Amino acid sequence: MTPSGTYEAAGVALDAMEGLKDRIKAFAGITHGPQVLDGGGGFAGLFALDAIDEPVLVASTDGVGTKLKIAAQLGHFEGVGQDLVTLNVNDILTKGARPLFFLDYVSFSVLDEHRLEMLMRGIVWGCREVGCALIGGETAQLPGVYSDADFDLAGFVVGIASRSQLLDGSAVKPGDRLIGIPSSGVHTNGFSLVRHVFGVDEDPTVLHRRVPGLNRNLGDELMVRHRAYHPLLAPYLPQMKALSHITGGGLPGKVPAVLPPDVAAEFRLGSWAIPPIFGAVQQAGGISDAEMYRVFNMGLGMVAVCDAAGADAVLQGVPDAVDVGQIVGRADEARAIFRNA
């Protein structure tokens, strides 16, 4: 019997945590190159910067939201580990940066070594996909903060860009074209609404069933990975004036955020394919078109703003890129306009 006056009796397994450190260090080492100066451990990671012209560090932090609930109900954790890296790297990509290093934060109520190992595998796979080093992180036990089955997951990425190559949208003007890069599905935003309309919390077995319009089980569809855009788009950043990662807020919220105040984004509805999952969500919840576009990516994970020559280069080089609209002068309060093709 564990004595009552110990940390373990309070719900924190220090011995188990210590035993995990070497395994986590080994996972991280898979992502290391010569720029990582310390193999891990201690209080901080060390990373040697490249000598580039006018270097600017670009940083982002985010989590995967309530997609964690779906992952826990299905027991699929590698995917959300990869998602964590992907979505943060996608964010710094919008500034024209390449990722350097990544740190993770995982917190449990009750330490689950199997779950942690799967998460770490996913994080390592995500880092390797984008050429990013995992140089540190934190695994915490917070008994009483979460229920026994719940956990939280957050990530932090630092990248680098030359000041002259930063994407800031300042050169965007009417006549520039909007080039959309398709999403792989819901990605990591809107899951609270998805869970609500399908009643997932009340009846998790719905995740193992097919719903109208889908060719696979709902859970399999929802766990599709957030698409990684850095390997695909990095070669074409010089052809772009602005780049938007379509996450919470959707096209109406995220594209205007990278535009000058005197222009608007005009989208041609029907010019890109909307994955069936969005129709299934809309039908299940009786959701308006406006709300769908405000919450979800609706099939576009990234939108680039390019001049004519840049647009042609991206369309020719990125296999599934689509011309989805143009930049117009702003006539009223609307920053995003949707017109039928």
mmCIF file of C-alpha atoms in Angstrom:
data_model
loop_
_atom_site.group_PDB
_atom_site.id
_atom_site.type_symbol
_atom_site.label_atom_id
_atom_site.label_comp_id
_atom_site.label_asym_id
_atom_site.label_seq_id
_atom_site.Cartn_x
_atom_site.Cartn_y
_atom_site.Cartn_z
ATOM 1 C CA MET A 1 0.000 0.000 0.000
ATOM 2 C CA THR A 2 1.301 3.444 -0.919
ATOM 3 C CA PRO A 3 1.769 5.685 2.150
ATOM 4 C CA SER A 4 -0.802 8.476 2.152
ATOM 5 C CA GLY A 5 1.780 11.212 2.635
ATOM 6 C CA THR A 6 3.470 10.751 -0.770
ATOM 7 C CA TYR A 7 3.230 12.385 -4.183
ATOM 8 C CA GLU A 8 2.084 9.073 -5.643
ATOM 9 C CA ALA A 9 -0.828 8.933 -3.207
ATOM 10 C CA ALA A 10 -1.814 12.389 -4.505
ATOM 11 C CA GLY A 11 -1.946 10.991 -8.043
ATOM 12 C CA VAL A 12 1.511 11.791 -9.476
ATOM 13 C CA ALA A 13 3.745 8.818 -10.385
ATOM 14 C CA LEU A 14 7.245 10.301 -10.269
ATOM 15 C CA ASP A 15 9.022 6.952 -10.661
ATOM 16 C CA ALA A 16 7.034 6.130 -13.793
ATOM 17 C CA MET A 17 7.766 9.581 -15.223
ATOM 18 C CA GLU A 18 11.482 9.149 -14.634
ATOM 19 C CA GLY A 19 11.393 5.812 -16.419
ATOM 20 C CA LEU A 20 9.825 7.405 -19.470
ATOM 21 C CA LYS A 21 12.469 10.087 -19.947
ATOM 22 C CA ASP A 22 14.983 7.901 -21.757
ATOM 23 C CA ARG A 23 12.295 6.581 -24.118
ATOM 24 C CA ILE A 24 11.118 10.103 -24.926
ATOM 25 C CA LYS A 25 14.727 11.184 -25.471
ATOM 26 C CA ALA A 26 15.201 8.304 -27.910
ATOM 27 C CA PHE A 27 12.089 9.310 -29.857
ATOM 28 C CA ALA A 28 13.274 12.913 -30.091
ATOM 29 C CA GLY A 29 16.734 11.842 -31.234
ATOM 30 C CA ILE A 30 15.243 10.441 -34.442
ATOM 31 C CA THR A 31 14.520 14.028 -35.532
ATOM 32 C CA HIS A 32 17.918 15.516 -34.664
ATOM 33 C CA GLY A 33 20.525 16.804 -37.081
ATOM 34 C CA PRO A 34 23.868 18.515 -36.488
ATOM 35 C CA GLN A 35 22.163 21.779 -35.466
ATOM 36 C CA VAL A 36 20.848 20.185 -32.271
ATOM 37 C CA LEU A 37 23.686 20.768 -29.808
ATOM 38 C CA ASP A 38 22.266 18.853 -26.874
ATOM 39 C CA GLY A 39 20.722 15.418 -27.214
ATOM 40 C CA GLY A 40 17.938 16.251 -24.771
ATOM 41 C CA GLY A 41 17.411 16.307 -21.057
ATOM 42 C CA GLY A 42 18.162 19.150 -18.718
ATOM 43 C CA PHE A 43 15.986 22.233 -18.680
ATOM 44 C CA ALA A 44 16.219 23.483 -22.273
ATOM 45 C CA GLY A 45 17.153 22.390 -25.772
ATOM 46 C CA LEU A 46 19.917 23.949 -27.848
ATOM 47 C CA PHE A 47 19.725 24.644 -31.572
ATOM 48 C CA ALA A 48 22.382 26.341 -33.732
ATOM 49 C CA LEU A 49 20.926 28.817 -36.229
ATOM 50 C CA ASP A 50 21.875 28.873 -39.887
ATOM 51 C CA ALA A 51 23.745 31.914 -41.123
ATOM 52 C CA ILE A 52 21.218 33.488 -43.483
ATOM 53 C CA ASP A 53 20.683 37.050 -44.661
ATOM 54 C CA GLU A 54 18.699 39.114 -42.140
ATOM 55 C CA PRO A 55 17.297 36.151 -40.199
ATOM 56 C CA VAL A 56 13.855 36.489 -38.612
ATOM 57 C CA LEU A 57 12.580 33.908 -36.149
ATOM 58 C CA VAL A 58 8.940 32.944 -36.662
ATOM 59 C CA ALA A 59 7.050 31.153 -33.885
ATOM 60 C CA SER A 60 3.625 29.611 -33.327
ATOM 61 C CA THR A 61 1.808 27.619 -30.662
ATOM 62 C CA ASP A 62 -1.472 25.728 -30.875
ATOM 63 C CA GLY A 63 -3.268 22.529 -29.957
ATOM 64 C CA VAL A 64 -5.539 20.117 -31.792
ATOM 65 C CA GLY A 65 -8.717 21.123 -29.955
ATOM 66 C CA THR A 66 -11.469 18.659 -29.172
ATOM 67 C CA LYS A 67 -10.276 16.293 -31.865
ATOM 68 C CA LEU A 68 -8.539 14.871 -28.787
ATOM 69 C CA LYS A 69 -11.925 13.601 -27.605
ATOM 70 C CA ILE A 70 -12.428 11.637 -30.825
ATOM 71 C CA ALA A 71 -8.880 10.254 -30.615
ATOM 72 C CA ALA A 72 -9.485 9.090 -27.044
ATOM 73 C CA GLN A 73 -12.807 7.459 -27.905
ATOM 74 C CA LEU A 74 -11.224 5.570 -30.803
ATOM 75 C CA GLY A 75 -7.847 4.904 -29.180
ATOM 76 C CA HIS A 76 -6.028 6.471 -32.154
ATOM 77 C CA PHE A 77 -3.319 8.822 -30.908
ATOM 78 C CA GLU A 78 -0.514 8.798 -33.493
ATOM 79 C CA GLY A 79 -2.620 10.913 -35.865
ATOM 80 C CA VAL A 80 -3.244 13.757 -33.416
ATOM 81 C CA GLY A 81 0.468 13.730 -32.559
ATOM 82 C CA GLN A 82 1.237 14.342 -36.220
ATOM 83 C CA ASP A 83 -1.559 16.903 -36.452
ATOM 84 C CA LEU A 84 0.011 18.858 -33.610
ATOM 85 C CA VAL A 85 3.227 19.370 -35.555
ATOM 86 C CA THR A 86 1.499 19.904 -38.874
ATOM 87 C CA LEU A 87 -0.879 22.648 -37.839
ATOM 88 C CA ASN A 88 1.839 24.666 -36.108
ATOM 89 C CA VAL A 89 4.230 24.334 -39.045
ATOM 90 C CA ASN A 90 1.433 25.296 -41.440
ATOM 91 C CA ASP A 91 0.965 28.484 -39.428
ATOM 92 C CA ILE A 92 4.579 29.638 -39.725
ATOM 93 C CA LEU A 93 4.586 28.653 -43.391
ATOM 94 C CA THR A 94 2.124 31.509 -43.975
ATOM 95 C CA LYS A 95 4.964 33.912 -43.117
ATOM 96 C CA GLY A 96 7.361 32.210 -45.510
ATOM 97 C CA ALA A 97 9.294 30.417 -42.756
ATOM 98 C CA ARG A 98 10.800 26.957 -42.617
ATOM 99 C CA PRO A 99 10.598 25.083 -39.315
ATOM 100 C CA LEU A 100 13.677 24.660 -37.151
ATOM 101 C CA PHE A 101 12.574 23.006 -33.926
ATOM 102 C CA PHE A 102 9.489 21.869 -32.065
ATOM 103 C CA LEU A 103 8.484 21.390 -28.433
ATOM 104 C CA ASP A 104 5.448 19.565 -27.102
ATOM 105 C CA TYR A 105 3.354 19.709 -23.937
ATOM 106 C CA VAL A 106 1.300 16.700 -22.857
ATOM 107 C CA SER A 107 -0.687 16.618 -19.623
ATOM 108 C CA PHE A 108 -2.668 13.772 -18.076
ATOM 109 C CA SER A 109 -4.713 13.261 -14.966
ATOM 110 C CA VAL A 110 -3.435 9.681 -14.716
ATOM 111 C CA LEU A 111 -0.225 8.851 -16.581
ATOM 112 C CA ASP A 112 -0.905 6.519 -19.516
ATOM 113 C CA GLU A 113 2.422 5.269 -20.860
ATOM 114 C CA HIS A 114 0.893 3.545 -23.890
ATOM 115 C CA ARG A 115 -1.008 6.649 -24.906
ATOM 116 C CA LEU A 116 2.052 8.843 -24.401
ATOM 117 C CA GLU A 117 4.193 6.552 -26.544
ATOM 118 C CA MET A 118 1.678 6.682 -29.394
ATOM 119 C CA LEU A 119 1.487 10.468 -29.162
ATOM 120 C CA MET A 120 5.278 10.720 -29.253
ATOM 121 C CA ARG A 121 5.441 8.455 -32.296
ATOM 122 C CA GLY A 122 3.025 10.751 -34.099
ATOM 123 C CA ILE A 123 4.921 13.876 -33.082
ATOM 124 C CA VAL A 124 8.179 12.364 -34.326
ATOM 125 C CA TRP A 125 6.597 11.336 -37.632
ATOM 126 C CA GLY A 126 5.229 14.852 -38.021
ATOM 127 C CA CYS A 127 8.634 16.405 -37.328
ATOM 128 C CA ARG A 128 10.386 14.127 -39.793
ATOM 129 C CA GLU A 129 7.832 14.937 -42.490
ATOM 130 C CA VAL A 130 8.659 18.654 -42.358
ATOM 131 C CA GLY A 131 12.363 18.454 -41.440
ATOM 132 C CA CYS A 132 11.897 19.804 -37.922
ATOM 133 C CA ALA A 133 13.855 18.791 -34.800
ATOM 134 C CA LEU A 134 12.010 17.822 -31.620
ATOM 135 C CA ILE A 135 14.325 19.323 -28.983
ATOM 136 C CA GLY A 136 12.243 19.299 -25.829
ATOM 137 C CA GLY A 137 8.885 19.304 -24.168
ATOM 138 C CA GLU A 138 6.986 18.662 -20.974
ATOM 139 C CA THR A 139 4.900 15.751 -19.764
ATOM 140 C CA ALA A 140 2.772 16.693 -16.758
ATOM 141 C CA GLN A 141 0.384 14.936 -14.433
ATOM 142 C CA LEU A 142 -2.463 17.110 -13.188
ATOM 143 C CA PRO A 143 -4.761 14.942 -11.048
ATOM 144 C CA GLY A 144 -8.055 16.662 -10.401
ATOM 145 C CA VAL A 145 -7.766 18.982 -13.411
ATOM 146 C CA TYR A 146 -8.894 16.396 -15.971
ATOM 147 C CA SER A 147 -11.034 13.309 -15.645
ATOM 148 C CA ASP A 148 -9.075 10.054 -15.674
ATOM 149 C CA ALA A 149 -9.503 9.514 -19.435
ATOM 150 C CA ASP A 150 -8.867 13.098 -20.526
ATOM 151 C CA PHE A 151 -5.597 14.736 -21.483
ATOM 152 C CA ASP A 152 -4.316 17.862 -23.185
ATOM 153 C CA LEU A 153 -1.823 18.394 -25.958
ATOM 154 C CA ALA A 154 -0.096 21.539 -27.203
ATOM 155 C CA GLY A 155 2.854 22.303 -29.448
ATOM 156 C CA PHE A 156 5.342 25.078 -30.057
ATOM 157 C CA VAL A 157 7.358 25.588 -33.236
ATOM 158 C CA VAL A 158 10.130 28.021 -34.104
ATOM 159 C CA GLY A 159 11.116 28.630 -37.708
ATOM 160 C CA ILE A 160 13.281 31.022 -39.665
ATOM 161 C CA ALA A 161 12.988 33.235 -42.723
ATOM 162 C CA SER A 162 15.019 35.953 -44.339
ATOM 163 C CA ARG A 163 13.437 39.359 -43.712
ATOM 164 C CA SER A 164 13.333 40.058 -47.457
ATOM 165 C CA GLN A 165 11.385 36.834 -48.062
ATOM 166 C CA LEU A 166 8.691 37.281 -45.400
ATOM 167 C CA LEU A 167 5.101 37.059 -46.629
ATOM 168 C CA ASP A 168 3.162 40.020 -45.216
ATOM 169 C CA GLY A 169 0.442 40.660 -47.818
ATOM 170 C CA SER A 170 1.403 44.311 -48.247
ATOM 171 C CA ALA A 171 1.820 43.972 -52.034
ATOM 172 C CA VAL A 172 -1.612 42.383 -52.598
ATOM 173 C CA LYS A 173 -3.780 44.383 -54.991
ATOM 174 C CA PRO A 174 -7.003 44.021 -57.008
ATOM 175 C CA GLY A 175 -6.604 41.558 -59.861
ATOM 176 C CA ASP A 176 -4.363 39.178 -57.933
ATOM 177 C CA ARG A 177 -5.611 35.605 -57.943
ATOM 178 C CA LEU A 178 -6.644 33.287 -55.118
ATOM 179 C CA ILE A 179 -5.110 29.825 -55.395
ATOM 180 C CA GLY A 180 -6.590 27.194 -53.104
ATOM 181 C CA ILE A 181 -4.833 24.062 -51.926
ATOM 182 C CA PRO A 182 -7.366 21.381 -50.916
ATOM 183 C CA SER A 183 -7.737 20.154 -47.364
ATOM 184 C CA SER A 184 -7.774 16.485 -46.422
ATOM 185 C CA GLY A 185 -11.040 16.925 -44.512
ATOM 186 C CA VAL A 186 -12.032 18.561 -41.235
ATOM 187 C CA HIS A 187 -8.373 18.932 -40.178
ATOM 188 C CA THR A 188 -8.379 20.125 -36.533
ATOM 189 C CA ASN A 189 -11.095 22.788 -36.312
ATOM 190 C CA GLY A 190 -14.828 22.570 -35.730
ATOM 191 C CA PHE A 191 -14.791 19.328 -33.745
ATOM 192 C CA SER A 192 -16.956 20.683 -30.946
ATOM 193 C CA LEU A 193 -19.709 21.290 -33.505
ATOM 194 C CA VAL A 194 -19.121 17.924 -35.195
ATOM 195 C CA ARG A 195 -19.347 16.096 -31.873
ATOM 196 C CA HIS A 196 -22.514 18.003 -31.027
ATOM 197 C CA VAL A 197 -24.425 17.338 -34.249
ATOM 198 C CA PHE A 198 -23.601 13.618 -34.281
ATOM 199 C CA GLY A 199 -24.128 13.153 -30.536
ATOM 200 C CA VAL A 200 -20.699 11.586 -30.156
ATOM 201 C CA ASP A 201 -20.380 12.202 -26.423
ATOM 202 C CA GLU A 202 -23.778 10.637 -25.720
ATOM 203 C CA ASP A 203 -23.262 7.668 -28.053
ATOM 204 C CA PRO A 204 -19.618 7.054 -29.029
ATOM 205 C CA THR A 205 -20.653 4.038 -31.116
ATOM 206 C CA VAL A 206 -21.744 6.459 -33.845
ATOM 207 C CA LEU A 207 -18.042 6.801 -34.647
ATOM 208 C CA HIS A 208 -18.048 3.184 -35.851
ATOM 209 C CA ARG A 209 -20.990 3.656 -38.198
ATOM 210 C CA ARG A 210 -21.327 5.090 -41.650
ATOM 211 C CA VAL A 211 -23.396 8.217 -42.075
ATOM 212 C CA PRO A 212 -25.142 9.345 -45.279
ATOM 213 C CA GLY A 213 -22.697 10.645 -47.858
ATOM 214 C CA LEU A 214 -19.564 8.973 -46.486
ATOM 215 C CA ASN A 215 -17.828 5.871 -47.784
ATOM 216 C CA ARG A 216 -16.239 4.982 -44.451
ATOM 217 C CA ASN A 217 -17.047 5.087 -40.775
ATOM 218 C CA LEU A 218 -17.504 8.513 -39.212
ATOM 219 C CA GLY A 219 -14.577 8.018 -36.835
ATOM 220 C CA ASP A 220 -12.190 7.089 -39.641
ATOM 221 C CA GLU A 221 -13.250 10.190 -41.560
ATOM 222 C CA LEU A 222 -12.800 12.505 -38.589
ATOM 223 C CA MET A 223 -9.342 11.160 -37.774
ATOM 224 C CA VAL A 224 -7.948 11.878 -41.244
ATOM 225 C CA ARG A 225 -4.710 13.793 -40.706
ATOM 226 C CA HIS A 226 -4.439 17.544 -40.960
ATOM 227 C CA ARG A 227 -2.622 17.981 -44.256
ATOM 228 C CA ALA A 228 1.029 19.090 -44.098
ATOM 229 C CA TYR A 229 1.584 21.896 -46.605
ATOM 230 C CA HIS A 230 5.212 22.793 -45.981
ATOM 231 C CA PRO A 231 6.815 20.098 -48.175
ATOM 232 C CA LEU A 232 4.339 20.889 -50.950
ATOM 233 C CA LEU A 233 4.355 24.697 -50.932
ATOM 234 C CA ALA A 234 7.817 25.712 -49.704
ATOM 235 C CA PRO A 235 9.315 25.759 -53.237
ATOM 236 C CA TYR A 236 6.583 28.140 -54.391
ATOM 237 C CA LEU A 237 6.707 30.719 -51.596
ATOM 238 C CA PRO A 238 8.620 33.204 -53.846
ATOM 239 C CA GLN A 239 5.615 33.183 -56.205
ATOM 240 C CA MET A 240 3.195 34.195 -53.429
ATOM 241 C CA LYS A 241 2.253 37.593 -52.023
ATOM 242 C CA ALA A 242 0.280 36.187 -49.087
ATOM 243 C CA LEU A 243 -0.686 32.799 -47.721
ATOM 244 C CA SER A 244 -3.488 31.871 -45.340
ATOM 245 C CA HIS A 245 -3.928 28.670 -43.320
ATOM 246 C CA ILE A 246 -7.675 28.003 -43.163
ATOM 247 C CA THR A 247 -8.404 26.997 -39.584
ATOM 248 C CA GLY A 248 -10.984 28.308 -37.073
ATOM 249 C CA GLY A 249 -12.871 31.184 -38.657
ATOM 250 C CA GLY A 250 -12.836 29.520 -42.065
ATOM 251 C CA LEU A 251 -12.382 31.361 -45.337
ATOM 252 C CA PRO A 252 -14.257 34.507 -44.188
ATOM 253 C CA GLY A 253 -12.036 34.856 -41.131
ATOM 254 C CA LYS A 254 -8.621 33.651 -42.175
ATOM 255 C CA VAL A 255 -8.103 34.983 -45.715
ATOM 256 C CA PRO A 256 -8.903 38.636 -44.897
ATOM 257 C CA ALA A 257 -6.426 38.430 -42.016
ATOM 258 C CA VAL A 258 -3.512 38.369 -44.509
ATOM 259 C CA LEU A 259 -4.856 41.109 -46.803
ATOM 260 C CA PRO A 260 -4.427 44.901 -46.793
ATOM 261 C CA PRO A 261 -7.508 46.733 -45.432
ATOM 262 C CA ASP A 262 -8.574 48.201 -48.786
ATOM 263 C CA VAL A 263 -9.158 44.900 -50.623
ATOM 264 C CA ALA A 264 -11.426 41.874 -50.330
ATOM 265 C CA ALA A 265 -11.212 38.223 -51.361
ATOM 266 C CA GLU A 266 -13.826 37.157 -53.918
ATOM 267 C CA PHE A 267 -14.342 33.378 -54.057
ATOM 268 C CA ARG A 268 -16.062 31.497 -56.892
ATOM 269 C CA LEU A 269 -18.302 28.914 -55.296
ATOM 270 C CA GLY A 270 -18.174 25.641 -57.192
ATOM 271 C CA SER A 271 -14.589 26.133 -58.350
ATOM 272 C CA TRP A 272 -13.260 23.633 -55.813
ATOM 273 C CA ALA A 273 -14.482 20.311 -54.474
ATOM 274 C CA ILE A 274 -15.987 20.237 -50.975
ATOM 275 C CA PRO A 275 -15.294 16.900 -49.214
ATOM 276 C CA PRO A 276 -18.424 14.871 -48.376
ATOM 277 C CA ILE A 277 -17.825 15.113 -44.617
ATOM 278 C CA PHE A 278 -18.937 18.733 -44.659
ATOM 279 C CA GLY A 279 -22.229 17.886 -46.338
ATOM 280 C CA ALA A 280 -22.771 15.137 -43.765
ATOM 281 C CA VAL A 281 -22.130 17.550 -40.882
ATOM 282 C CA GLN A 282 -24.387 20.213 -42.374
ATOM 283 C CA GLN A 283 -27.236 17.778 -42.945
ATOM 284 C CA ALA A 284 -26.939 16.186 -39.494
ATOM 285 C CA GLY A 285 -27.038 19.541 -37.725
ATOM 286 C CA GLY A 286 -29.261 21.598 -40.024
ATOM 287 C CA ILE A 287 -26.428 24.130 -40.234
ATOM 288 C CA SER A 288 -26.599 27.199 -42.486
ATOM 289 C CA ASP A 289 -24.097 27.737 -45.292
ATOM 290 C CA ALA A 290 -22.801 30.864 -43.563
ATOM 291 C CA GLU A 291 -22.098 28.971 -40.341
ATOM 292 C CA MET A 292 -20.385 26.127 -42.200
ATOM 293 C CA TYR A 293 -18.012 28.551 -43.942
ATOM 294 C CA ARG A 294 -17.354 30.387 -40.669
ATOM 295 C CA VAL A 295 -16.447 27.226 -38.724
ATOM 296 C CA PHE A 296 -14.838 24.833 -41.228
ATOM 297 C CA ASN A 297 -12.232 24.992 -43.992
ATOM 298 C CA MET A 298 -14.849 23.691 -46.483
ATOM 299 C CA GLY A 299 -12.254 21.890 -48.560
ATOM 300 C CA LEU A 300 -9.481 24.486 -48.748
ATOM 301 C CA GLY A 301 -6.624 24.071 -46.280
ATOM 302 C CA MET A 302 -4.478 26.891 -47.664
ATOM 303 C CA VAL A 303 -5.209 29.877 -49.869
ATOM 304 C CA ALA A 304 -2.372 31.731 -51.610
ATOM 305 C CA VAL A 305 -2.569 35.184 -53.163
ATOM 306 C CA CYS A 306 -0.449 35.499 -56.300
ATOM 307 C CA ASP A 307 -0.072 37.740 -59.310
ATOM 308 C CA ALA A 308 -0.836 36.185 -62.695
ATOM 309 C CA ALA A 309 2.626 34.709 -63.249
ATOM 310 C CA GLY A 310 2.858 33.406 -59.681
ATOM 311 C CA ALA A 311 -0.590 31.845 -59.896
ATOM 312 C CA ASP A 312 0.341 30.018 -63.089
ATOM 313 C CA ALA A 313 3.538 28.710 -61.475
ATOM 314 C CA VAL A 314 1.694 27.384 -58.417
ATOM 315 C CA LEU A 315 -1.073 25.838 -60.508
ATOM 316 C CA GLN A 316 1.482 24.118 -62.716
ATOM 317 C CA GLY A 317 3.712 22.911 -59.875
ATOM 318 C CA VAL A 318 1.237 21.901 -57.157
ATOM 319 C CA PRO A 319 -0.804 18.976 -58.521
ATOM 320 C CA ASP A 320 -4.140 19.739 -56.848
ATOM 321 C CA ALA A 321 -3.973 23.541 -56.626
ATOM 322 C CA VAL A 322 -7.119 25.293 -57.874
ATOM 323 C CA ASP A 323 -7.866 28.839 -59.006
ATOM 324 C CA VAL A 324 -10.714 29.771 -56.641
ATOM 325 C CA GLY A 325 -11.139 33.517 -57.055
ATOM 326 C CA GLN A 326 -9.509 36.913 -57.107
ATOM 327 C CA ILE A 327 -8.719 40.015 -55.095
ATOM 328 C CA VAL A 328 -11.082 42.938 -55.608
ATOM 329 C CA GLY A 329 -11.273 46.462 -54.284
ATOM 330 C CA ARG A 330 -13.181 46.681 -51.031
ATOM 331 C CA ALA A 331 -16.550 48.374 -51.560
ATOM 332 C CA ASP A 332 -18.140 47.863 -48.114
ATOM 333 C CA GLU A 333 -17.569 46.030 -44.840
ATOM 334 C CA ALA A 334 -17.299 42.623 -46.522
ATOM 335 C CA ARG A 335 -13.747 41.270 -46.576
ATOM 336 C CA ALA A 336 -14.710 37.889 -48.105
ATOM 337 C CA ILE A 337 -17.249 37.618 -50.923
ATOM 338 C CA PHE A 338 -18.749 34.386 -52.218
ATOM 339 C CA ARG A 339 -20.223 34.297 -55.725
ATOM 340 C CA ASN A 340 -21.523 31.387 -57.758
ATOM 341 C CA ALA A 341 -19.125 30.255 -60.459
#
